[in-house]
Structures are given as structure tokens and as C-alpha cells.
Amino acid sequence: MHRRNFLQLLRSVLLGVILIRPQFSCAQASAAEPEPSPEEKMRRRFPHPVKVGDLIGLPLLDYNDSTIGFVRDVARTPAAKIVLVVNQGWFFGRGGRLVGVPIEVVAILARQVNLLDVSREEFARVPTWSDANGMQIPRDEKILIALGRR
């Protein structure tokens, strides 16, 4: 009689250890891993070449598919980073202030550009772009941009 109770107890303990252990190890692994940089995230999104001229005029959408602005230009900063110059606060596609959006935080999806990893509130706090911040990239040059999916 005691042996049967012991085996049932042993079985339930082993089952509990098997079910609980994977959850514990996943929690440890996620706590130990640092947040990847925007460049690392872009590399994971399968960047593909695209002509700069094909990006001009595309809408920039937030996570809710609301249009934030339109790509007006593509520039290279003195630090050799590529930015999309987008008008923010536009009215029917005109006006607004120009902001530089790093290429690492966007992805192209069909005929639109999606803003990733940046909230609309963070986007509103981006400093205004001026031509002194970088050089315009020729429209026939190809750059790498991440591919988006929904």
C-alpha cells in the first residue's frame, strides 16, 4: 500500500518538474539577453535593395496603418547613416515639418513604408530635419531597406 502511494507521489513530482522547468529556463534566457540594436533588428528583417527614387512619395504608416507623412527625400548623415526625410504634420500631403527617420526603424511593404519599433508619440518628438544634417542620395542609387509583413 505504501509503495503505491510513493509511486503516485513520485510520478506527480516528476510531471511537475518536467512541466515547470522549460518555463523557468525561458524566463532566465529572456532576462539575460540584451535588447538588440536597431541595426541588428534590420538585419533580421531581410533587407533588400531598392532604388531611392522608388521610395520618394511613398506614405509612412504607423502600426495602426494611419498615414504619418510621405517620404520626401532620402539622405545620408555625416555618420554614414541613411534617413528617410518625411513630412510630419501634413495637410493633404503638403506642408508640415520635415523629420529624418532612420532606415533601421522602417520596413517597406508593397507601396508603403511602415514605421517599426517607434510609437507615434516618439515620432512626434523627433527633431526637425534640415539639409545641413546630411547629403541627399541620388535617386538612381540603391540602398537596403527591410521587408515588412503583416
CSV table of C-alpha atoms in Angstrom, one decimal:
chain,number,residue,atom,x,y,z
A,1,MET,CA,0.0,0.0,0.0
A,2,HIS,CA,2.8,2.4,0.9
A,3,ARG,CA,4.7,1.6,-2.3
A,4,ARG,CA,1.7,2.5,-4.5
A,5,ASN,CA,1.3,5.9,-2.8
A,6,PHE,CA,5.0,6.6,-3.1
A,7,LEU,CA,4.9,5.8,-6.8
A,8,GLN,CA,1.9,8.1,-7.4
A,9,LEU,CA,3.7,10.9,-5.4
A,10,LEU,CA,6.9,10.3,-7.4
A,11,ARG,CA,5.0,10.4,-10.7
A,12,SER,CA,3.3,13.7,-9.9
A,13,VAL,CA,6.5,15.3,-8.7
A,14,LEU,CA,8.3,14.3,-11.9
A,15,LEU,CA,5.5,15.5,-14.0
A,16,GLY,CA,5.6,18.9,-12.2
A,17,VAL,CA,9.3,19.2,-12.7
A,18,ILE,CA,9.0,18.4,-16.4
A,19,LEU,CA,6.2,21.0,-16.9
A,20,ILE,CA,7.7,23.8,-14.8
A,21,ARG,CA,11.4,23.5,-15.9
A,22,PRO,CA,11.0,24.8,-19.5
A,23,GLN,CA,9.1,27.9,-18.3
A,24,PHE,CA,11.8,28.7,-15.8
A,25,SER,CA,14.7,28.3,-18.3
A,26,CYS,CA,12.9,30.5,-20.9
A,27,ALA,CA,12.4,33.2,-18.3
A,28,GLN,CA,16.1,33.1,-17.4
A,29,ALA,CA,17.2,33.2,-21.1
A,30,SER,CA,15.0,36.3,-21.9
A,31,ALA,CA,16.2,38.2,-18.8
A,32,ALA,CA,19.9,37.5,-19.8
A,33,GLU,CA,19.6,38.6,-23.4
A,34,PRO,CA,20.1,42.3,-24.1
A,35,GLU,CA,17.8,44.3,-26.4
A,36,PRO,CA,19.1,44.1,-30.0
A,37,SER,CA,20.2,47.4,-31.6
A,38,PRO,CA,18.1,48.9,-34.5
A,39,GLU,CA,20.8,47.7,-36.9
A,40,GLU,CA,20.6,44.1,-35.7
A,41,LYS,CA,16.8,44.3,-35.9
A,42,MET,CA,17.1,45.5,-39.5
A,43,ARG,CA,19.4,42.6,-40.4
A,44,ARG,CA,16.8,40.2,-39.1
A,45,ARG,CA,14.2,41.7,-41.4
A,46,PHE,CA,15.8,40.6,-44.6
A,47,PRO,CA,16.9,43.9,-46.1
A,48,HIS,CA,16.7,44.2,-49.9
A,49,PRO,CA,18.0,46.7,-52.3
A,50,VAL,CA,15.6,49.4,-53.6
A,51,LYS,CA,16.2,52.5,-55.7
A,52,VAL,CA,16.0,55.7,-53.8
A,53,GLY,CA,13.7,57.2,-56.4
A,54,ASP,CA,11.1,54.4,-55.8
A,55,LEU,CA,10.8,55.4,-52.2
A,56,ILE,CA,10.0,59.1,-52.9
A,57,GLY,CA,6.3,59.8,-52.4
A,58,LEU,CA,5.5,56.6,-50.5
A,59,PRO,CA,3.3,57.0,-47.4
A,60,LEU,CA,4.8,56.3,-44.0
A,61,LEU,CA,2.3,54.4,-41.9
A,62,ASP,CA,2.3,53.7,-38.1
A,63,TYR,CA,1.3,50.4,-36.5
A,64,ASN,CA,-2.4,51.2,-36.9
A,65,ASP,CA,-2.0,51.8,-40.7
A,66,SER,CA,-2.6,55.5,-40.2
A,67,THR,CA,-0.5,57.8,-42.5
A,68,ILE,CA,2.0,59.8,-40.6
A,69,GLY,CA,3.5,61.5,-43.7
A,70,PHE,CA,5.2,60.9,-47.1
A,71,VAL,CA,8.8,60.3,-48.0
A,72,ARG,CA,10.1,63.5,-49.5
A,73,ASP,CA,13.8,62.6,-49.7
A,74,VAL,CA,16.5,60.1,-48.7
A,75,ALA,CA,19.7,61.4,-47.2
A,76,ARG,CA,23.0,60.2,-45.7
A,77,THR,CA,24.2,61.7,-42.5
A,78,PRO,CA,27.8,62.6,-41.7
A,79,ALA,CA,27.9,59.4,-39.6
A,80,ALA,CA,27.1,57.4,-42.9
A,81,LYS,CA,23.6,56.6,-41.6
A,82,ILE,CA,20.7,56.6,-44.1
A,83,VAL,CA,17.5,58.5,-43.2
A,84,LEU,CA,14.2,59.0,-44.9
A,85,VAL,CA,13.2,62.6,-44.8
A,86,VAL,CA,9.4,62.6,-44.1
A,87,ASN,CA,7.0,65.5,-43.7
A,88,GLN,CA,5.2,65.3,-40.4
A,89,GLY,CA,2.0,67.2,-39.5
A,90,TRP,CA,1.0,67.4,-43.2
A,91,PHE,CA,-2.3,68.5,-44.6
A,92,PHE,CA,-3.4,66.7,-47.7
A,93,GLY,CA,0.3,65.7,-48.4
A,94,ARG,CA,1.5,69.3,-48.2
A,95,GLY,CA,3.4,71.3,-45.5
A,96,GLY,CA,4.4,70.1,-42.1
A,97,ARG,CA,7.9,69.9,-40.8
A,98,LEU,CA,10.5,67.6,-42.2
A,99,VAL,CA,12.0,64.9,-39.9
A,100,GLY,CA,14.7,62.3,-40.5
A,101,VAL,CA,13.6,58.8,-39.9
A,102,PRO,CA,16.5,56.2,-39.6
A,103,ILE,CA,16.3,53.5,-42.2
A,104,GLU,CA,16.7,50.9,-39.4
A,105,VAL,CA,13.3,51.6,-37.9
A,106,VAL,CA,11.2,51.2,-41.1
A,107,ALA,CA,10.2,48.4,-43.5
A,108,ILE,CA,8.8,48.5,-47.0
A,109,LEU,CA,5.5,46.7,-47.6
A,110,ALA,CA,4.3,46.9,-51.1
A,111,ARG,CA,3.8,50.6,-52.0
A,112,GLN,CA,4.1,51.9,-48.4
A,113,VAL,CA,6.7,52.3,-45.7
A,114,ASN,CA,5.9,51.1,-42.2
A,115,LEU,CA,7.3,52.7,-39.1
A,116,LEU,CA,8.5,49.9,-36.7
A,117,ASP,CA,9.7,50.0,-33.1
A,118,VAL,CA,8.8,53.7,-32.7
A,119,SER,CA,5.5,54.9,-31.4
A,120,ARG,CA,3.6,57.8,-32.9
A,121,GLU,CA,4.4,59.9,-29.7
A,122,GLU,CA,8.1,59.2,-30.1
A,123,PHE,CA,7.9,60.1,-33.7
A,124,ALA,CA,6.4,63.5,-32.8
A,125,ARG,CA,9.4,64.3,-30.7
A,126,VAL,CA,12.0,63.7,-33.5
A,127,PRO,CA,13.9,66.9,-34.2
A,128,THR,CA,13.3,68.8,-37.4
A,129,TRP,CA,15.4,67.9,-40.4
A,130,SER,CA,17.5,70.4,-42.3
A,131,ASP,CA,19.7,70.0,-45.3
A,132,ALA,CA,22.7,70.7,-43.1
A,133,ASN,CA,22.1,67.4,-41.3
A,134,GLY,CA,23.1,65.3,-44.3
A,135,MET,CA,23.5,64.9,-48.1
A,136,GLN,CA,20.8,63.9,-50.5
A,137,ILE,CA,21.3,60.5,-52.0
A,138,PRO,CA,20.8,60.4,-55.8
A,139,ARG,CA,17.5,58.9,-56.9
A,140,ASP,CA,19.2,56.2,-59.1
A,141,GLU,CA,21.3,54.8,-56.2
A,142,LYS,CA,20.2,51.6,-54.5
A,143,ILE,CA,20.0,51.3,-50.7
A,144,LEU,CA,19.0,48.4,-48.4
A,145,ILE,CA,15.6,48.6,-46.7
A,146,ALA,CA,13.9,45.9,-44.5
A,147,LEU,CA,11.0,44.0,-45.8
A,148,GLY,CA,7.7,44.3,-43.8
A,149,ARG,CA,4.9,41.8,-43.3
A,150,ARG,CA,1.5,41.8,-41.7
